[in-house]
JSON list of C-alpha atoms in Angstrom, two decimals:
[
{"chain": "S", "resi": 46, "resn": "UNK", "atom": "CA", "xyz": [-23.96, -10.02, 4.22]},
{"chain": "S", "resi": 47, "resn": "UNK", "atom": "CA", "xyz": [-26.66, -8.05, 5.95]},
{"chain": "S", "resi": 48, "resn": "UNK", "atom": "CA", "xyz": [-26.88, -7.98, 9.78]},
{"chain": "S", "resi": 49, "resn": "UNK", "atom": "CA", "xyz": [-29.49, -10.23, 11.16]},
{"chain": "S", "resi": 50, "resn": "UNK", "atom": "CA", "xyz": [-32.22, -8.27, 12.78]},
{"chain": "S", "resi": 51, "resn": "UNK", "atom": "CA", "xyz": [-32.91, -8.03, 16.37]},
{"chain": "S", "resi": 52, "resn": "UNK", "atom": "CA", "xyz": [-34.90, -5.59, 18.52]},
{"chain": "S", "resi": 53, "resn": "UNK", "atom": "CA", "xyz": [-32.67, -2.72, 19.79]},
{"chain": "S", "resi": 54, "resn": "UNK", "atom": "CA", "xyz": [-33.98, -2.97, 23.34]},
{"chain": "S", "resi": 55, "resn": "UNK", "atom": "CA", "xyz": [-36.21, -5.18, 25.61]},
{"chain": "S", "resi": 56, "resn": "UNK", "atom": "CA", "xyz": [-36.77, -4.92, 29.38]},
{"chain": "S", "resi": 57, "resn": "UNK", "atom": "CA", "xyz": [-38.43, -7.00, 32.01]},
{"chain": "S", "resi": 58, "resn": "UNK", "atom": "CA", "xyz": [-38.61, -7.01, 35.83]},
{"chain": "S", "resi": 59, "resn": "UNK", "atom": "CA", "xyz": [-37.00, -9.68, 38.00]},
{"chain": "S", "resi": 60, "resn": "UNK", "atom": "CA", "xyz": [-38.42, -13.09, 37.82]},
{"chain": "S", "resi": 61, "resn": "UNK", "atom": "CA", "xyz": [-40.17, -12.47, 34.52]},
{"chain": "S", "resi": 62, "resn": "UNK", "atom": "CA", "xyz": [-39.40, -13.98, 30.97]},
{"chain": "S", "resi": 63, "resn": "UNK", "atom": "CA", "xyz": [-38.17, -12.24, 28.08]},
{"chain": "S", "resi": 64, "resn": "UNK", "atom": "CA", "xyz": [-37.98, -13.26, 24.55]},
{"chain": "S", "resi": 65, "resn": "UNK", "atom": "CA", "xyz": [-35.39, -11.93, 21.90]},
{"chain": "S", "resi": 66, "resn": "UNK", "atom": "CA", "xyz": [-36.02, -12.48, 18.22]},
{"chain": "S", "resi": 67, "resn": "UNK", "atom": "CA", "xyz": [-33.33, -12.71, 15.58]},
{"chain": "S", "resi": 68, "resn": "UNK", "atom": "CA", "xyz": [-34.68, -12.54, 11.92]},
{"chain": "S", "resi": 69, "resn": "UNK", "atom": "CA", "xyz": [-32.29, -13.61, 8.93]},
{"chain": "S", "resi": 70, "resn": "UNK", "atom": "CA", "xyz": [-32.83, -15.21, 5.64]},
{"chain": "S", "resi": 71, "resn": "UNK", "atom": "CA", "xyz": [-32.73, -18.60, 4.00]},
{"chain": "S", "resi": 72, "resn": "UNK", "atom": "CA", "xyz": [-28.95, -17.95, 3.49]},
{"chain": "S", "resi": 73, "resn": "UNK", "atom": "CA", "xyz": [-28.23, -17.84, 7.12]},
{"chain": "S", "resi": 74, "resn": "UNK", "atom": "CA", "xyz": [-30.74, -18.46, 10.02]},
{"chain": "S", "resi": 75, "resn": "UNK", "atom": "CA", "xyz": [-33.12, -20.52, 7.82]},
{"chain": "S", "resi": 76, "resn": "UNK", "atom": "CA", "xyz": [-30.56, -22.43, 5.96]},
{"chain": "S", "resi": 77, "resn": "UNK", "atom": "CA", "xyz": [-29.05, -24.54, 8.72]},
{"chain": "S", "resi": 78, "resn": "UNK", "atom": "CA", "xyz": [-28.92, -24.79, 12.49]},
{"chain": "S", "resi": 79, "resn": "UNK", "atom": "CA", "xyz": [-25.72, -23.10, 13.25]},
{"chain": "S", "resi": 80, "resn": "UNK", "atom": "CA", "xyz": [-27.37, -20.30, 15.14]},
{"chain": "S", "resi": 81, "resn": "UNK", "atom": "CA", "xyz": [-25.73, -18.95, 18.35]},
{"chain": "S", "resi": 82, "resn": "UNK", "atom": "CA", "xyz": [-26.37, -16.61, 21.11]},
{"chain": "S", "resi": 83, "resn": "UNK", "atom": "CA", "xyz": [-24.05, -14.43, 23.11]},
{"chain": "S", "resi": 84, "resn": "UNK", "atom": "CA", "xyz": [-24.17, -12.40, 26.09]},
{"chain": "S", "resi": 85, "resn": "UNK", "atom": "CA", "xyz": [-21.93, -9.22, 26.22]},
{"chain": "S", "resi": 86, "resn": "UNK", "atom": "CA", "xyz": [-21.24, -7.00, 29.46]},
{"chain": "S", "resi": 87, "resn": "UNK", "atom": "CA", "xyz": [-19.36, -3.81, 28.59]},
{"chain": "S", "resi": 88, "resn": "UNK", "atom": "CA", "xyz": [-15.80, -4.24, 29.12]},
{"chain": "S", "resi": 89, "resn": "UNK", "atom": "CA", "xyz": [-15.71, -8.06, 29.11]},
{"chain": "S", "resi": 90, "resn": "UNK", "atom": "CA", "xyz": [-15.51, -10.84, 26.37]},
{"chain": "S", "resi": 91, "resn": "UNK", "atom": "CA", "xyz": [-18.77, -12.04, 24.94]},
{"chain": "S", "resi": 92, "resn": "UNK", "atom": "CA", "xyz": [-19.99, -15.17, 26.33]},
{"chain": "S", "resi": 93, "resn": "UNK", "atom": "CA", "xyz": [-21.86, -17.88, 24.45]},
{"chain": "S", "resi": 94, "resn": "UNK", "atom": "CA", "xyz": [-25.12, -18.57, 25.89]},
{"chain": "S", "resi": 95, "resn": "UNK", "atom": "CA", "xyz": [-26.53, -21.01, 23.09]},
{"chain": "S", "resi": 96, "resn": "UNK", "atom": "CA", "xyz": [-25.11, -22.89, 20.22]},
{"chain": "S", "resi": 97, "resn": "UNK", "atom": "CA", "xyz": [-26.85, -24.88, 17.28]},
{"chain": "S", "resi": 98, "resn": "UNK", "atom": "CA", "xyz": [-30.11, -23.06, 17.94]},
{"chain": "S", "resi": 99, "resn": "UNK", "atom": "CA", "xyz": [-31.05, -24.69, 21.24]},
{"chain": "S", "resi": 100, "resn": "UNK", "atom": "CA", "xyz": [-27.90, -26.14, 22.94]},
{"chain": "S", "resi": 101, "resn": "UNK", "atom": "CA", "xyz": [-26.44, -24.73, 26.14]},
{"chain": "S", "resi": 102, "resn": "UNK", "atom": "CA", "xyz": [-22.68, -24.98, 26.78]},
{"chain": "S", "resi": 103, "resn": "UNK", "atom": "CA", "xyz": [-21.62, -26.71, 30.01]},
{"chain": "S", "resi": 104, "resn": "UNK", "atom": "CA", "xyz": [-21.96, -24.01, 32.92]},
{"chain": "S", "resi": 105, "resn": "UNK", "atom": "CA", "xyz": [-24.55, -21.98, 31.20]},
{"chain": "S", "resi": 106, "resn": "UNK", "atom": "CA", "xyz": [-27.97, -21.56, 33.27]},
{"chain": "S", "resi": 107, "resn": "UNK", "atom": "CA", "xyz": [-31.09, -23.34, 32.08]},
{"chain": "S", "resi": 108, "resn": "UNK", "atom": "CA", "xyz": [-32.70, -20.15, 32.43]},
{"chain": "S", "resi": 109, "resn": "UNK", "atom": "CA", "xyz": [-31.40, -19.37, 28.90]},
{"chain": "S", "resi": 110, "resn": "UNK", "atom": "CA", "xyz": [-33.05, -21.37, 26.15]},
{"chain": "S", "resi": 111, "resn": "UNK", "atom": "CA", "xyz": [-33.07, -20.96, 22.22]},
{"chain": "S", "resi": 112, "resn": "UNK", "atom": "CA", "xyz": [-35.43, -21.93, 19.29]},
{"chain": "S", "resi": 113, "resn": "UNK", "atom": "CA", "xyz": [-36.06, -21.45, 15.76]},
{"chain": "S", "resi": 114, "resn": "UNK", "atom": "CA", "xyz": [-38.74, -21.15, 13.25]},
{"chain": "S", "resi": 115, "resn": "UNK", "atom": "CA", "xyz": [-38.10, -20.60, 9.62]},
{"chain": "S", "resi": 116, "resn": "UNK", "atom": "CA", "xyz": [-35.84, -17.51, 9.33]},
{"chain": "S", "resi": 117, "resn": "UNK", "atom": "CA", "xyz": [-36.33, -16.25, 12.85]},
{"chain": "S", "resi": 118, "resn": "UNK", "atom": "CA", "xyz": [-34.44, -17.68, 15.95]},
{"chain": "S", "resi": 119, "resn": "UNK", "atom": "CA", "xyz": [-35.21, -16.63, 19.39]},
{"chain": "S", "resi": 120, "resn": "UNK", "atom": "CA", "xyz": [-33.53, -16.57, 22.81]},
{"chain": "S", "resi": 121, "resn": "UNK", "atom": "CA", "xyz": [-35.69, -16.87, 26.00]},
{"chain": "S", "resi": 122, "resn": "UNK", "atom": "CA", "xyz": [-34.56, -15.80, 29.37]},
{"chain": "S", "resi": 123, "resn": "UNK", "atom": "CA", "xyz": [-36.68, -17.01, 32.26]},
{"chain": "S", "resi": 124, "resn": "UNK", "atom": "CA", "xyz": [-36.65, -15.86, 35.71]},
{"chain": "S", "resi": 125, "resn": "UNK", "atom": "CA", "xyz": [-35.00, -12.54, 34.89]},
{"chain": "S", "resi": 126, "resn": "UNK", "atom": "CA", "xyz": [-32.07, -11.54, 37.23]},
{"chain": "S", "resi": 127, "resn": "UNK", "atom": "CA", "xyz": [-30.32, -8.21, 37.62]},
{"chain": "S", "resi": 128, "resn": "UNK", "atom": "CA", "xyz": [-27.05, -9.78, 36.46]},
{"chain": "S", "resi": 129, "resn": "UNK", "atom": "CA", "xyz": [-28.70, -10.59, 33.02]},
{"chain": "S", "resi": 130, "resn": "UNK", "atom": "CA", "xyz": [-28.72, -6.70, 32.03]},
{"chain": "S", "resi": 131, "resn": "UNK", "atom": "CA", "xyz": [-26.32, -6.93, 29.27]},
{"chain": "S", "resi": 132, "resn": "UNK", "atom": "CA", "xyz": [-26.24, -6.89, 25.37]},
{"chain": "S", "resi": 133, "resn": "UNK", "atom": "CA", "xyz": [-27.33, -9.85, 23.47]},
{"chain": "S", "resi": 134, "resn": "UNK", "atom": "CA", "xyz": [-26.42, -10.90, 19.98]},
{"chain": "S", "resi": 135, "resn": "UNK", "atom": "CA", "xyz": [-27.41, -13.75, 17.67]},
{"chain": "S", "resi": 136, "resn": "UNK", "atom": "CA", "xyz": [-25.21, -15.13, 14.99]},
{"chain": "S", "resi": 137, "resn": "UNK", "atom": "CA", "xyz": [-25.43, -17.55, 12.27]},
{"chain": "S", "resi": 138, "resn": "UNK", "atom": "CA", "xyz": [-23.18, -19.31, 9.81]},
{"chain": "S", "resi": 139, "resn": "UNK", "atom": "CA", "xyz": [-23.94, -18.38, 6.24]},
{"chain": "S", "resi": 140, "resn": "UNK", "atom": "CA", "xyz": [-23.74, -20.29, 2.98]},
{"chain": "S", "resi": 141, "resn": "UNK", "atom": "CA", "xyz": [-20.03, -19.60, 2.50]},
{"chain": "S", "resi": 142, "resn": "UNK", "atom": "CA", "xyz": [-17.68, -21.89, 4.66]},
{"chain": "S", "resi": 143, "resn": "UNK", "atom": "CA", "xyz": [-16.36, -19.78, 7.56]},
{"chain": "S", "resi": 144, "resn": "UNK", "atom": "CA", "xyz": [-18.32, -16.55, 7.21]},
{"chain": "S", "resi": 145, "resn": "UNK", "atom": "CA", "xyz": [-20.71, -15.67, 10.07]},
{"chain": "S", "resi": 146, "resn": "UNK", "atom": "CA", "xyz": [-23.19, -12.91, 10.34]},
{"chain": "S", "resi": 147, "resn": "UNK", "atom": "CA", "xyz": [-24.26, -11.31, 13.73]},
{"chain": "S", "resi": 148, "resn": "UNK", "atom": "CA", "xyz": [-27.45, -9.55, 14.71]},
{"chain": "S", "resi": 149, "resn": "UNK", "atom": "CA", "xyz": [-27.30, -5.84, 15.46]},
{"chain": "S", "resi": 150, "resn": "UNK", "atom": "CA", "xyz": [-27.71, -6.58, 19.36]},
{"chain": "S", "resi": 151, "resn": "UNK", "atom": "CA", "xyz": [-30.33, -6.17, 21.86]},
{"chain": "S", "resi": 152, "resn": "UNK", "atom": "CA", "xyz": [-29.80, -4.44, 25.07]},
{"chain": "S", "resi": 153, "resn": "UNK", "atom": "CA", "xyz": [-31.60, -5.94, 27.90]},
{"chain": "S", "resi": 154, "resn": "UNK", "atom": "CA", "xyz": [-32.77, -3.75, 30.98]},
{"chain": "S", "resi": 155, "resn": "UNK", "atom": "CA", "xyz": [-33.86, -5.38, 34.01]},
{"chain": "S", "resi": 156, "resn": "UNK", "atom": "CA", "xyz": [-36.26, -2.94, 35.59]},
{"chain": "H", "resi": 99, "resn": "UNK", "atom": "CA", "xyz": [-7.28, -23.43, 30.41]},
{"chain": "H", "resi": 100, "resn": "UNK", "atom": "CA", "xyz": [-7.94, -21.76, 26.86]},
{"chain": "H", "resi": 101, "resn": "UNK", "atom": "CA", "xyz": [-6.38, -18.35, 26.64]},
{"chain": "H", "resi": 102, "resn": "UNK", "atom": "CA", "xyz": [-6.49, -15.94, 23.66]},
{"chain": "H", "resi": 103, "resn": "UNK", "atom": "CA", "xyz": [-4.45, -12.83, 24.02]},
{"chain": "H", "resi": 104, "resn": "UNK", "atom": "CA", "xyz": [-4.53, -10.18, 21.50]},
{"chain": "H", "resi": 105, "resn": "UNK", "atom": "CA", "xyz": [-2.20, -7.59, 20.81]},
{"chain": "H", "resi": 106, "resn": "UNK", "atom": "CA", "xyz": [-1.13, -4.98, 18.05]},
{"chain": "H", "resi": 107, "resn": "UNK", "atom": "CA", "xyz": [-3.75, -2.39, 18.46]},
{"chain": "H", "resi": 108, "resn": "UNK", "atom": "CA", "xyz": [-2.96, 1.35, 18.62]},
{"chain": "H", "resi": 109, "resn": "UNK", "atom": "CA", "xyz": [-3.68, 4.68, 17.16]},
{"chain": "H", "resi": 110, "resn": "UNK", "atom": "CA", "xyz": [-2.87, 4.90, 13.34]},
{"chain": "H", "resi": 111, "resn": "UNK", "atom": "CA", "xyz": [-3.56, 7.36, 10.67]},
{"chain": "H", "resi": 112, "resn": "UNK", "atom": "CA", "xyz": [-5.95, 6.73, 7.90]},
{"chain": "H", "resi": 113, "resn": "UNK", "atom": "CA", "xyz": [-4.44, 4.93, 5.09]},
{"chain": "H", "resi": 114, "resn": "UNK", "atom": "CA", "xyz": [-1.69, 3.30, 7.12]},
{"chain": "H", "resi": 115, "resn": "UNK", "atom": "CA", "xyz": [-1.43, -0.27, 8.04]},
{"chain": "H", "resi": 116, "resn": "UNK", "atom": "CA", "xyz": [-1.52, -2.28, 11.34]},
{"chain": "H", "resi": 117, "resn": "UNK", "atom": "CA", "xyz": [-0.82, -5.93, 12.11]},
{"chain": "H", "resi": 118, "resn": "UNK", "atom": "CA", "xyz": [-2.82, -7.69, 15.01]},
{"chain": "H", "resi": 119, "resn": "UNK", "atom": "CA", "xyz": [-1.67, -10.71, 16.54]},
{"chain": "H", "resi": 120, "resn": "UNK", "atom": "CA", "xyz": [-3.38, -13.43, 18.71]},
{"chain": "H", "resi": 121, "resn": "UNK", "atom": "CA", "xyz": [-1.66, -15.87, 20.95]},
{"chain": "H", "resi": 122, "resn": "UNK", "atom": "CA", "xyz": [-3.55, -19.09, 21.77]},
{"chain": "H", "resi": 123, "resn": "UNK", "atom": "CA", "xyz": [-2.71, -21.51, 24.61]},
{"chain": "H", "resi": 124, "resn": "UNK", "atom": "CA", "xyz": [-4.51, -24.20, 26.40]},
{"chain": "H", "resi": 125, "resn": "UNK", "atom": "CA", "xyz": [-5.81, -26.22, 23.36]},
{"chain": "H", "resi": 126, "resn": "UNK", "atom": "CA", "xyz": [-4.49, -27.76, 20.24]},
{"chain": "H", "resi": 127, "resn": "UNK", "atom": "CA", "xyz": [-4.33, -24.60, 17.96]},
{"chain": "H", "resi": 128, "resn": "UNK", "atom": "CA", "xyz": [-3.84, -26.34, 14.67]},
{"chain": "H", "resi": 129, "resn": "UNK", "atom": "CA", "xyz": [-7.17, -28.25, 15.10]},
{"chain": "H", "resi": 130, "resn": "UNK", "atom": "CA", "xyz": [-9.55, -25.38, 15.05]},
{"chain": "H", "resi": 131, "resn": "UNK", "atom": "CA", "xyz": [-10.83, -22.45, 12.82]},
{"chain": "H", "resi": 132, "resn": "UNK", "atom": "CA", "xyz": [-10.29, -19.05, 14.13]},
{"chain": "H", "resi": 133, "resn": "UNK", "atom": "CA", "xyz": [-11.79, -15.77, 13.70]},
{"chain": "H", "resi": 134, "resn": "UNK", "atom": "CA", "xyz": [-11.60, -12.02, 14.05]},
{"chain": "H", "resi": 135, "resn": "UNK", "atom": "CA", "xyz": [-14.55, -10.12, 15.42]},
{"chain": "H", "resi": 136, "resn": "UNK", "atom": "CA", "xyz": [-14.84, -6.23, 16.00]},
{"chain": "H", "resi": 137, "resn": "UNK", "atom": "CA", "xyz": [-16.95, -3.99, 17.96]},
{"chain": "H", "resi": 138, "resn": "UNK", "atom": "CA", "xyz": [-16.90, -0.15, 16.98]},
{"chain": "H", "resi": 139, "resn": "UNK", "atom": "CA", "xyz": [-17.57, 2.28, 19.63]},
{"chain": "H", "resi": 140, "resn": "UNK", "atom": "CA", "xyz": [-21.33, 2.35, 20.53]},
{"chain": "H", "resi": 141, "resn": "UNK", "atom": "CA", "xyz": [-21.96, -0.43, 17.74]},
{"chain": "H", "resi": 142, "resn": "UNK", "atom": "CA", "xyz": [-22.71, -3.99, 17.86]},
{"chain": "H", "resi": 143, "resn": "UNK", "atom": "CA", "xyz": [-20.42, -6.97, 17.11]},
{"chain": "H", "resi": 144, "resn": "UNK", "atom": "CA", "xyz": [-19.23, -7.46, 13.68]},
{"chain": "H", "resi": 145, "resn": "UNK", "atom": "CA", "xyz": [-17.39, -10.62, 12.12]},
{"chain": "H", "resi": 146, "resn": "UNK", "atom": "CA", "xyz": [-14.42, -9.71, 10.36]},
{"chain": "H", "resi": 147, "resn": "UNK", "atom": "CA", "xyz": [-12.68, -12.66, 9.16]},
{"chain": "H", "resi": 148, "resn": "UNK", "atom": "CA", "xyz": [-12.33, -16.38, 9.58]},
{"chain": "H", "resi": 149, "resn": "UNK", "atom": "CA", "xyz": [-9.64, -19.00, 8.66]},
{"chain": "H", "resi": 150, "resn": "UNK", "atom": "CA", "xyz": [-9.99, -22.70, 8.76]},
{"chain": "H", "resi": 151, "resn": "UNK", "atom": "CA", "xyz": [-7.28, -24.87, 10.88]},
{"chain": "H", "resi": 152, "resn": "UNK", "atom": "CA", "xyz": [-5.08, -25.37, 7.71]},
{"chain": "H", "resi": 153, "resn": "UNK", "atom": "CA", "xyz": [-5.68, -21.84, 6.11]},
{"chain": "H", "resi": 154, "resn": "UNK", "atom": "CA", "xyz": [-7.54, -23.60, 3.25]},
{"chain": "H", "resi": 155, "resn": "UNK", "atom": "CA", "xyz": [-10.79, -21.69, 3.36]},
{"chain": "H", "resi": 156, "resn": "UNK", "atom": "CA", "xyz": [-10.59, -17.85, 4.31]},
{"chain": "H", "resi": 157, "resn": "UNK", "atom": "CA", "xyz": [-13.49, -15.58, 4.36]},
{"chain": "H", "resi": 158, "resn": "UNK", "atom": "CA", "xyz": [-13.69, -11.83, 4.88]},
{"chain": "H", "resi": 159, "resn": "UNK", "atom": "CA", "xyz": [-16.70, -9.37, 5.67]},
{"chain": "H", "resi": 160, "resn": "UNK", "atom": "CA", "xyz": [-17.41, -7.14, 2.54]},
{"chain": "H", "resi": 161, "resn": "UNK", "atom": "CA", "xyz": [-16.45, -4.16, 4.71]},
{"chain": "H", "resi": 162, "resn": "UNK", "atom": "CA", "xyz": [-12.79, -5.32, 4.79]},
{"chain": "H", "resi": 163, "resn": "UNK", "atom": "CA", "xyz": [-12.30, -7.41, 1.82]},
{"chain": "H", "resi": 164, "resn": "UNK", "atom": "CA", "xyz": [-9.15, -6.54, -0.31]},
{"chain": "H", "resi": 165, "resn": "UNK", "atom": "CA", "xyz": [-7.94, -4.58, 2.55]},
{"chain": "H", "resi": 166, "resn": "UNK", "atom": "CA", "xyz": [-7.43, -7.01, 5.39]},
{"chain": "H", "resi": 167, "resn": "UNK", "atom": "CA", "xyz": [-5.50, -10.29, 5.45]},
{"chain": "H", "resi": 168, "resn": "UNK", "atom": "CA", "xyz": [-5.89, -13.04, 7.91]},
{"chain": "H", "resi": 169, "resn": "UNK", "atom": "CA", "xyz": [-3.35, -15.49, 8.37]},
{"chain": "H", "resi": 170, "resn": "UNK", "atom": "CA", "xyz": [-2.19, -18.17, 11.02]},
{"chain": "H", "resi": 171, "resn": "UNK", "atom": "CA", "xyz": [1.14, -19.78, 12.01]},
{"chain": "H", "resi": 172, "resn": "UNK", "atom": "CA", "xyz": [0.13, -23.20, 13.70]},
{"chain": "H", "resi": 173, "resn": "UNK", "atom": "CA", "xyz": [3.59, -23.84, 14.69]},
{"chain": "H", "resi": 174, "resn": "UNK", "atom": "CA", "xyz": [3.61, -20.66, 16.92]},
{"chain": "H", "resi": 175, "resn": "UNK", "atom": "CA", "xyz": [0.00, -21.02, 17.84]},
{"chain": "H", "resi": 176, "resn": "UNK", "atom": "CA", "xyz": [-0.74, -17.65, 16.61]},
{"chain": "H", "resi": 177, "resn": "UNK", "atom": "CA", "xyz": [-3.44, -15.88, 14.50]},
{"chain": "H", "resi": 178, "resn": "UNK", "atom": "CA", "xyz": [-2.89, -12.65, 12.65]},
{"chain": "H", "resi": 179, "resn": "UNK", "atom": "CA", "xyz": [-4.83, -9.91, 10.86]},
{"chain": "H", "resi": 180, "resn": "UNK", "atom": "CA", "xyz": [-2.93, -7.45, 8.76]},
{"chain": "H", "resi": 181, "resn": "UNK", "atom": "CA", "xyz": [-4.99, -4.36, 8.14]},
{"chain": "H", "resi": 182, "resn": "UNK", "atom": "CA", "xyz": [-4.03, -2.00, 5.21]},
{"chain": "H", "resi": 183, "resn": "UNK", "atom": "CA", "xyz": [-5.54, 1.17, 4.01]},
{"chain": "H", "resi": 184, "resn": "UNK", "atom": "CA", "xyz": [-7.20, 1.64, 7.18]},
{"chain": "H", "resi": 185, "resn": "UNK", "atom": "CA", "xyz": [-10.28, 4.02, 7.63]},
{"chain": "H", "resi": 186, "resn": "UNK", "atom": "CA", "xyz": [-11.99, 5.92, 10.36]},
{"chain": "H", "resi": 187, "resn": "UNK", "atom": "CA", "xyz": [-14.70, 3.25, 10.38]},
{"chain": "H", "resi": 188, "resn": "UNK", "atom": "CA", "xyz": [-12.32, 0.51, 11.19]},
{"chain": "H", "resi": 189, "resn": "UNK", "atom": "CA", "xyz": [-11.93, 1.96, 14.80]},
{"chain": "H", "resi": 190, "resn": "UNK", "atom": "CA", "xyz": [-13.01, -0.72, 16.83]},
{"chain": "H", "resi": 191, "resn": "UNK", "atom": "CA", "xyz": [-12.08, -3.42, 19.69]},
{"chain": "H", "resi": 192, "resn": "UNK", "atom": "CA", "xyz": [-10.83, -6.24, 17.90]},
{"chain": "H", "resi": 193, "resn": "UNK", "atom": "CA", "xyz": [-11.43, -9.85, 19.26]},
{"chain": "H", "resi": 194, "resn": "UNK", "atom": "CA", "xyz": [-9.85, -13.03, 18.37]},
{"chain": "H", "resi": 195, "resn": "UNK", "atom": "CA", "xyz": [-12.21, -15.98, 18.82]},
{"chain": "H", "resi": 196, "resn": "UNK", "atom": "CA", "xyz": [-11.92, -19.84, 18.70]},
{"chain": "H", "resi": 197, "resn": "UNK", "atom": "CA", "xyz": [-14.37, -21.58, 16.80]},
{"chain": "H", "resi": 198, "resn": "UNK", "atom": "CA", "xyz": [-16.22, -24.73, 18.20]},
{"chain": "H", "resi": 199, "resn": "UNK", "atom": "CA", "xyz": [-15.14, -27.62, 15.98]},
{"chain": "H", "resi": 200, "resn": "UNK", "atom": "CA", "xyz": [-18.56, -28.99, 15.29]},
{"chain": "H", "resi": 201, "resn": "UNK", "atom": "CA", "xyz": [-21.19, -26.31, 15.74]},
{"chain": "H", "resi": 202, "resn": "UNK", "atom": "CA", "xyz": [-19.72, -23.16, 14.26]},
{"chain": "H", "resi": 203, "resn": "UNK", "atom": "CA", "xyz": [-20.00, -21.01, 17.23]},
{"chain": "H", "resi": 204, "resn": "UNK", "atom": "CA", "xyz": [-17.29, -18.94, 18.98]},
{"chain": "H", "resi": 205, "resn": "UNK", "atom": "CA", "xyz": [-16.47, -20.91, 22.10]},
{"chain": "H", "resi": 206, "resn": "UNK", "atom": "CA", "xyz": [-14.07, -18.78, 23.54]},
{"chain": "H", "resi": 207, "resn": "UNK", "atom": "CA", "xyz": [-12.88, -14.95, 23.09]},
{"chain": "H", "resi": 208, "resn": "UNK", "atom": "CA", "xyz": [-10.02, -12.89, 23.84]},
{"chain": "H", "resi": 209, "resn": "UNK", "atom": "CA", "xyz": [-10.28, -9.59, 25.76]},
{"chain": "H", "resi": 210, "resn": "UNK", "atom": "CA", "xyz": [-9.74, -7.51, 22.74]},
{"chain": "H", "resi": 211, "resn": "UNK", "atom": "CA", "xyz": [-7.11, -5.01, 21.25]},
{"chain": "H", "resi": 212, "resn": "UNK", "atom": "CA", "xyz": [-8.23, -1.51, 20.29]},
{"chain": "H", "resi": 213, "resn": "UNK", "atom": "CA", "xyz": [-7.47, -0.18, 17.11]},
{"chain": "H", "resi": 214, "resn": "UNK", "atom": "CA", "xyz": [-8.18, 3.79, 16.74]},
{"chain": "H", "resi": 215, "resn": "UNK", "atom": "CA", "xyz": [-7.97, 5.20, 13.16]},
{"chain": "H", "resi": 216, "resn": "UNK", "atom": "CA", "xyz": [-7.58, 9.07, 13.23]},
{"chain": "H", "resi": 217, "resn": "UNK", "atom": "CA", "xyz": [-5.31, 11.86, 12.04]}
]
């Protein structure tokens, strides 16, 4: 149950786009399409942004998009806004029925 | 409106036990798998344990296997986490999370309950 690999930090200016990568193995990210992304502001509950690799729940801005290639998933945030500054986590189901693995998290700084 | 309210956290000495509860409302509890996720101070999210709707399948992170037990009472719309032989590294904010029924993601989260393991 090794954590998925994410960059520790990324940054961008308002209006720019950034991409956060999430690398796993054939047993998690690469093995199926149950990859999701969460936004976490300190002191608040995490919020799902993307599920099943590239799907957005109702109410999530279309500035957030997800994709996957092989064992690496990606979250792209376009048109960066100040309120996007937060921690971002990927997660994936694993070969086990209910177990889940998270990435180490990426801190996004909006310059 | 879906609500998940955790309780039972607190300060506990190493080696002791604690039981967390999660009261669910606003959805048909026994239709969904439920999970516990934690965040240690200054660290990232860590999945702890998950349980299917009928308790038929249960999984644990290696870090808690053999010490923690997840359970649910569908009649009471409640999820539990029995934590035994607690260690300092179990200190964290513990979240209860509802899994989406089809796409294996955490659709709703509680606000968390803080567990501090210290002498």
